[in-house]
GROMACS .gro file of C-alpha atoms in nm:
model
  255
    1UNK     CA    1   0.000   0.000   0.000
    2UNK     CA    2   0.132   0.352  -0.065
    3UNK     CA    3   0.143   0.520   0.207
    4UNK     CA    4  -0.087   0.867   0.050
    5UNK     CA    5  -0.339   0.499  -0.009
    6UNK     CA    6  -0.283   0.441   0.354
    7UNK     CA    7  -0.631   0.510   0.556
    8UNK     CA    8  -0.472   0.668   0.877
    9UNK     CA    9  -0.259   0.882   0.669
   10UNK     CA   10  -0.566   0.988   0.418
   11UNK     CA   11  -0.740   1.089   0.740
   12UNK     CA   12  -0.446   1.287   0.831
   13UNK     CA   13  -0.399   1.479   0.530
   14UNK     CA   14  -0.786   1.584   0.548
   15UNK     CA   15  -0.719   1.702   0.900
   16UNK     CA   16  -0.434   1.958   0.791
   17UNK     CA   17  -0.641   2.038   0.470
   18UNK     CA   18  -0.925   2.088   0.731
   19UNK     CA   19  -0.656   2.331   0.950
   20UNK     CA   20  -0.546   2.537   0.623
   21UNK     CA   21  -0.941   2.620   0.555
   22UNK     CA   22  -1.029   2.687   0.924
   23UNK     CA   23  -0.688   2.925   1.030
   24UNK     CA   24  -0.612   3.044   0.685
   25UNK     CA   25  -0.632   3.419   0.662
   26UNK     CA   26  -0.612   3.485   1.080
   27UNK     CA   27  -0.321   3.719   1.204
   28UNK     CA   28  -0.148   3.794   1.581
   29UNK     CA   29  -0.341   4.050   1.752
   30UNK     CA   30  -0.307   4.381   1.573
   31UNK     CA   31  -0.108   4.496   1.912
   32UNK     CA   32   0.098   4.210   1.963
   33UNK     CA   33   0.464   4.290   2.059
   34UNK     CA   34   0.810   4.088   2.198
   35UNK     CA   35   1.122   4.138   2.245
   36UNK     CA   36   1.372   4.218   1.915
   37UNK     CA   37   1.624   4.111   2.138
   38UNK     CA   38   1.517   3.755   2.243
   39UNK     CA   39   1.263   3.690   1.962
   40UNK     CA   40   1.320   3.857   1.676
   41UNK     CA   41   1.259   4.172   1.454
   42UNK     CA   42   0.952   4.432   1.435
   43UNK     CA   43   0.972   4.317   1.002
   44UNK     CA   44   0.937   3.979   1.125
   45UNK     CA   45   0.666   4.046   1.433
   46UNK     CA   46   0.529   4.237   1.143
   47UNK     CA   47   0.501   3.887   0.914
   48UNK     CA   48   0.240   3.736   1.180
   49UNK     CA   49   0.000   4.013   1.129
   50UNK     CA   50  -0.001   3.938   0.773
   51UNK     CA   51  -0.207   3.626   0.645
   52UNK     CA   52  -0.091   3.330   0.507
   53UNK     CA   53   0.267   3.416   0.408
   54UNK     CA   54   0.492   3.088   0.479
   55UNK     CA   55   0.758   3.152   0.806
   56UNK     CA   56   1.081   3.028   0.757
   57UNK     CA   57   1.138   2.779   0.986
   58UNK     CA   58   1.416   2.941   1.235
   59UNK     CA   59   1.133   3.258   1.278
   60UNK     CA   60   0.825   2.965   1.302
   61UNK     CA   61   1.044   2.785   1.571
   62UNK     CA   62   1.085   3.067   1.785
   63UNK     CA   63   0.720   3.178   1.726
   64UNK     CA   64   0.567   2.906   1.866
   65UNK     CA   65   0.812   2.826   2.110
   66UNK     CA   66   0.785   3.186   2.281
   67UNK     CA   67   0.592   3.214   2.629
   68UNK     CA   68   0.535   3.578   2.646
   69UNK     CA   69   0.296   3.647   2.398
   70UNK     CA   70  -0.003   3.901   2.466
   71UNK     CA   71  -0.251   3.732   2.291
   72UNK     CA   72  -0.076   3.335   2.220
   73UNK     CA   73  -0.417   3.197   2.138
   74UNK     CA   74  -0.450   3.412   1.816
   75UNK     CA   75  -0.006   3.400   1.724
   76UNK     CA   76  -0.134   3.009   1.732
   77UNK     CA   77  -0.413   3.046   1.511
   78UNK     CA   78  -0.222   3.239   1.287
   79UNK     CA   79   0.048   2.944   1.231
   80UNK     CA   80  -0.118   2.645   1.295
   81UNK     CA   81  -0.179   2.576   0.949
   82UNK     CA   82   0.221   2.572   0.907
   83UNK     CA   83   0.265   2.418   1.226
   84UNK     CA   84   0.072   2.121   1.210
   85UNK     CA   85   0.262   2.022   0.890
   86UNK     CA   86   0.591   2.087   1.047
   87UNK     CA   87   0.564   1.887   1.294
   88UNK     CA   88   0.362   1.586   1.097
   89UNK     CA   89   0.649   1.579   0.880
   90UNK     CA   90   0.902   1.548   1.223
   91UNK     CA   91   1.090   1.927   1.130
   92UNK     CA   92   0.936   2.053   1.451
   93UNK     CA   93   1.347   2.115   1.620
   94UNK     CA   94   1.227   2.149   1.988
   95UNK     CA   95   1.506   2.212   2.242
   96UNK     CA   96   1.411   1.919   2.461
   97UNK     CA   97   1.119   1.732   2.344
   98UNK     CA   98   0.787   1.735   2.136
   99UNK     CA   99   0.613   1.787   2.476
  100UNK     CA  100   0.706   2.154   2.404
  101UNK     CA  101   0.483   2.222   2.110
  102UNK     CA  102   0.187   2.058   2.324
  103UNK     CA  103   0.315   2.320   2.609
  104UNK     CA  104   0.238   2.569   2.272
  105UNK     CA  105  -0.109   2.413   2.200
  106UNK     CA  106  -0.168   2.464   2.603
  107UNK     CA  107  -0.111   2.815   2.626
  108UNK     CA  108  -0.322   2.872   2.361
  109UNK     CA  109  -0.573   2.724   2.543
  110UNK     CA  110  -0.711   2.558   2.238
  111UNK     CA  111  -0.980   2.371   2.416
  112UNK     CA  112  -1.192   2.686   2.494
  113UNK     CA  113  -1.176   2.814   2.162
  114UNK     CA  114  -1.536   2.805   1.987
  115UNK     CA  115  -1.594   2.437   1.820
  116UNK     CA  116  -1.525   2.546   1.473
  117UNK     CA  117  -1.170   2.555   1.555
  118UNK     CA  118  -1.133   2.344   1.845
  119UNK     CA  119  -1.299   2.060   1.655
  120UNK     CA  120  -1.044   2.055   1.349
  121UNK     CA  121  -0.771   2.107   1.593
  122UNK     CA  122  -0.878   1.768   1.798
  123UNK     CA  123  -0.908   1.607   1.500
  124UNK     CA  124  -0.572   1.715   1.409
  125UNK     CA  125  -0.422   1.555   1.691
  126UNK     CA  126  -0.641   1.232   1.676
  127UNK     CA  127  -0.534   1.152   1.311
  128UNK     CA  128  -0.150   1.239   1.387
  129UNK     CA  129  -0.194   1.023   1.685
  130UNK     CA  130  -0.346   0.743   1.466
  131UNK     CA  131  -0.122   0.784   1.203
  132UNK     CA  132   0.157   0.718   1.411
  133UNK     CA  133   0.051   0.410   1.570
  134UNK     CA  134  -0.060   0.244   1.198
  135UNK     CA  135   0.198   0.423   0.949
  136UNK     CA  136   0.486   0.266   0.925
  137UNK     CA  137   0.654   0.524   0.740
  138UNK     CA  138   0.558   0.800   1.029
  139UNK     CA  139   0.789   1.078   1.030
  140UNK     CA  140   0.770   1.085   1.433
  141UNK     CA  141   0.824   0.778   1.684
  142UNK     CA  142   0.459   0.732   1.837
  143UNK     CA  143   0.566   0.806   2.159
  144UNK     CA  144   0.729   1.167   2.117
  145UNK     CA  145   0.342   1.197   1.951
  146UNK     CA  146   0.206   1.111   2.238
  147UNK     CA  147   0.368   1.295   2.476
  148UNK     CA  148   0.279   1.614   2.231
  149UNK     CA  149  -0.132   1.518   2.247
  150UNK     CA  150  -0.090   1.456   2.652
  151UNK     CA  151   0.067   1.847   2.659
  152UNK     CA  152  -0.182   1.983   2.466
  153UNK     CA  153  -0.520   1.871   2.600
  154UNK     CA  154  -0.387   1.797   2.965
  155UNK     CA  155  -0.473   1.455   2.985
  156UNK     CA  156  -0.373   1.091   2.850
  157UNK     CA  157  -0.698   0.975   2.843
  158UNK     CA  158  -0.820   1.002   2.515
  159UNK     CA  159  -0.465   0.932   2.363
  160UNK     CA  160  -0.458   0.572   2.535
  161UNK     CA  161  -0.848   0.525   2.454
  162UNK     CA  162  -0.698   0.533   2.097
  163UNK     CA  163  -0.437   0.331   2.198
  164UNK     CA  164  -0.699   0.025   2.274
  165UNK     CA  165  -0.852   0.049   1.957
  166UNK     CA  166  -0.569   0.008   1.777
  167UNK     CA  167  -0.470  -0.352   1.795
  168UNK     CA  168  -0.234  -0.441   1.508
  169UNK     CA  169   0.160  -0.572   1.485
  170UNK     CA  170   0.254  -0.239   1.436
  171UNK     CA  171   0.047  -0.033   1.699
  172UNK     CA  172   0.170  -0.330   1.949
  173UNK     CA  173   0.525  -0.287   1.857
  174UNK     CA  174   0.447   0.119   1.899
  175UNK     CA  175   0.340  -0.021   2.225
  176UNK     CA  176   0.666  -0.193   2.331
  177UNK     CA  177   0.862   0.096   2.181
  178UNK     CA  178   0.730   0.366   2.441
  179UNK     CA  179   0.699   0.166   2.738
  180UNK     CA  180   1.084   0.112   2.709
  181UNK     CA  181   1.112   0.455   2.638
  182UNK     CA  182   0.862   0.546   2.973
  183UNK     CA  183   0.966   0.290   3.175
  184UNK     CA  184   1.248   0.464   3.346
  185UNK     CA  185   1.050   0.767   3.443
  186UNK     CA  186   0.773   0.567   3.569
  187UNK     CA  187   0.968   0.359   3.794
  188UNK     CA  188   1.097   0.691   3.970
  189UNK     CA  189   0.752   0.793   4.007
  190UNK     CA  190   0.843   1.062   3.725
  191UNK     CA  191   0.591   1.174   3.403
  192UNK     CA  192   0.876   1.040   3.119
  193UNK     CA  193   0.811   1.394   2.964
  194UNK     CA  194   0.875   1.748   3.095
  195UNK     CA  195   0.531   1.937   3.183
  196UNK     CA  196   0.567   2.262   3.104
  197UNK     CA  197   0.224   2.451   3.122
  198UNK     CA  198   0.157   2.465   3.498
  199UNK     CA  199  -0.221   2.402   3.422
  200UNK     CA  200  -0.138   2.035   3.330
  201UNK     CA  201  -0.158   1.774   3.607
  202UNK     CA  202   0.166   1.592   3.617
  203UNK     CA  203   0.082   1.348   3.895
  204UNK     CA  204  -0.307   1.277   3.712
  205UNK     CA  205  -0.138   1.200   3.371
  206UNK     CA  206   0.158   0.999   3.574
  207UNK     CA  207  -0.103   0.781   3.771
  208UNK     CA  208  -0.334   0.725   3.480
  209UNK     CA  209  -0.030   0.622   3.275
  210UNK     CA  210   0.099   0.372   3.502
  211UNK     CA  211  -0.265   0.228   3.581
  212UNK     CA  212  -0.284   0.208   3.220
  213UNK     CA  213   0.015   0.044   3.119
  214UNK     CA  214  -0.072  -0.205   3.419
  215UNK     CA  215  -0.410  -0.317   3.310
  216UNK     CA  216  -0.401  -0.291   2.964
  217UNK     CA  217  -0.061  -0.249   2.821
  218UNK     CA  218   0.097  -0.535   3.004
  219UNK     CA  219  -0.102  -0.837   2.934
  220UNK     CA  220  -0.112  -0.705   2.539
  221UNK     CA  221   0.284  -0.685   2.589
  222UNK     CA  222   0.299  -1.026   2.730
  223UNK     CA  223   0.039  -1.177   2.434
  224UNK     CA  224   0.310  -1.046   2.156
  225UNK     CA  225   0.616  -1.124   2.275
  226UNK     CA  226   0.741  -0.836   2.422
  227UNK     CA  227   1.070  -0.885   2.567
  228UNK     CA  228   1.020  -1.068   2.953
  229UNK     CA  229   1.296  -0.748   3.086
  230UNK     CA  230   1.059  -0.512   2.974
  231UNK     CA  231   0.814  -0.702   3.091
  232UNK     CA  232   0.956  -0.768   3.433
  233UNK     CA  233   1.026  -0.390   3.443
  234UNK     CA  234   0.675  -0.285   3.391
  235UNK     CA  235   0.538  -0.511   3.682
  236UNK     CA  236   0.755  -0.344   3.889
  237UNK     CA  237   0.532  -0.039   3.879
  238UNK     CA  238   0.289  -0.248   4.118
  239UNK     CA  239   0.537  -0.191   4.381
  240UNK     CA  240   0.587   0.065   4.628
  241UNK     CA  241   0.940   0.249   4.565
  242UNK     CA  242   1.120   0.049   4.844
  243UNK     CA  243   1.004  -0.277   4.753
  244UNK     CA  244   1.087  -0.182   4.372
  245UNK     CA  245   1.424  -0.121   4.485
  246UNK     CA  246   1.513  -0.448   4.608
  247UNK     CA  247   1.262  -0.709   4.342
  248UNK     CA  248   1.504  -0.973   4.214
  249UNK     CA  249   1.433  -0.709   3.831
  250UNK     CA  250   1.513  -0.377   3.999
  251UNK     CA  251   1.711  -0.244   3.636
  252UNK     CA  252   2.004  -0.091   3.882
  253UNK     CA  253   1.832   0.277   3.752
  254UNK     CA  254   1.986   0.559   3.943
  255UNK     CA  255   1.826   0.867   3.994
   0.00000   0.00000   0.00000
């Protein structure tokens, strides 16, 4: 199957088509300001009051990475269309991790917008998320993804909900993939992302994880063939820290 044939990635591309028609023609707030010195120029503050003309991507990095806007919600309406495909096609550059540009969706506060945007812009993120645990040719690794969704609405609810539907070799290998990638976080009692937008719940999205990964993700590891360290690793998450600490499969992690 080529991969525009693929149905996750069909869905996709409607969602950023979808994006283009919603936020194409919006601006920054007439007012908006920063600083030259730590953002950039007034020609290029000047470029995000004017519709639809392309950023280059060193100015659209710093756009959306910025935390002082005035008015963030409408600087993110006015690149989204840009930014979506950016980081779809994994030329996002984040300092850290993707968790950042979910910090950018949160402070745009995205979620209370009216449902003619927020709708497209949920979809967005459920059709990336989708397309990274069925594509095999996805430009991101599924679980940088869904870190990104987690930032951005606040919760990892919906993102795992996905997660269950999703059943196949490849969304079960996307499934072994992160929860090596988590695992160390989790067994310091750790989110395995930074949280940057204080309104998110770090300890919610941390216990909902590891509940998760507990009841669902571990008997689906064990069915495939997961490897029995990762395995082992993961039931260790039952334990309180002290008795993790000395179980026969403590990993020697230091923290």
């Amino acid at each position: 199957m080529q991969r525009a044939d693929h149905p996750a990635h069909r869905r996709l591309n409607a969602a950023l088509d979808e994006l283009t028609v919603t936020f194409g023609g919006m601006t920054a707030h007439p007012e908006e300001r920063n600083c030259e010195c730590h953002w950039g120029s007034a020609e290029e503050l000047s470029l995000l009051k004017t519709p639809d003309v392309e950023l280059e991507p060193d100015l659209l990095r710093r756009t959306w990475q910025a935390v002082d806007w005035v008015d963030h919600a409408a600087v993110l309406r006015r690149i989204l269309p840009q930014f979506a495909r950016v980081l779809v096609a994994g030329r996002a550059d984040p300092l850290f991790g993707l968790e950042e540009a979910g910090s950018s969706f949160a402070r745009g506060r995205w979620q209370q917008w009216p449902e003619e945007q927020a709708g497209p812009v949920r979809e967005f993120l459920h059709a990336w998320w989708a397309c990274g645990l069925t594509d095999p040719d996805a430009a991101v690794p599924a679980h940088q993804v869904f870190a990104m969704c987690a930032e951005a609405s606040g919760t990892v609810g919906p993102w795992l909900a996905d997660w269950e539907q999703q059943t196949g070799p490849l969304s079960d290998r996307r499934l072994a993939e992160a929860a090596a990638e988590w695992e160390y976080g989790l067994l310091g009692d750790s989110l395995p992302w930074s949280v940057d937008w204080h309104e998110n719940d770090e300890e919610k999205m941390r216990t909902d994880l590891t509940a998760w990964l507990l009841t669902h993700a571990a008997p689906r590891l064990r069915e495939t063939g997961a490897p029995e360290d990762l395995q082992h690793r993961l039931k260790l998450l039952e334990l309180p820290p002290e008795a993790r600490w000395a179980a026969p499969h403590w990993p020697d992690h230091h923290y």
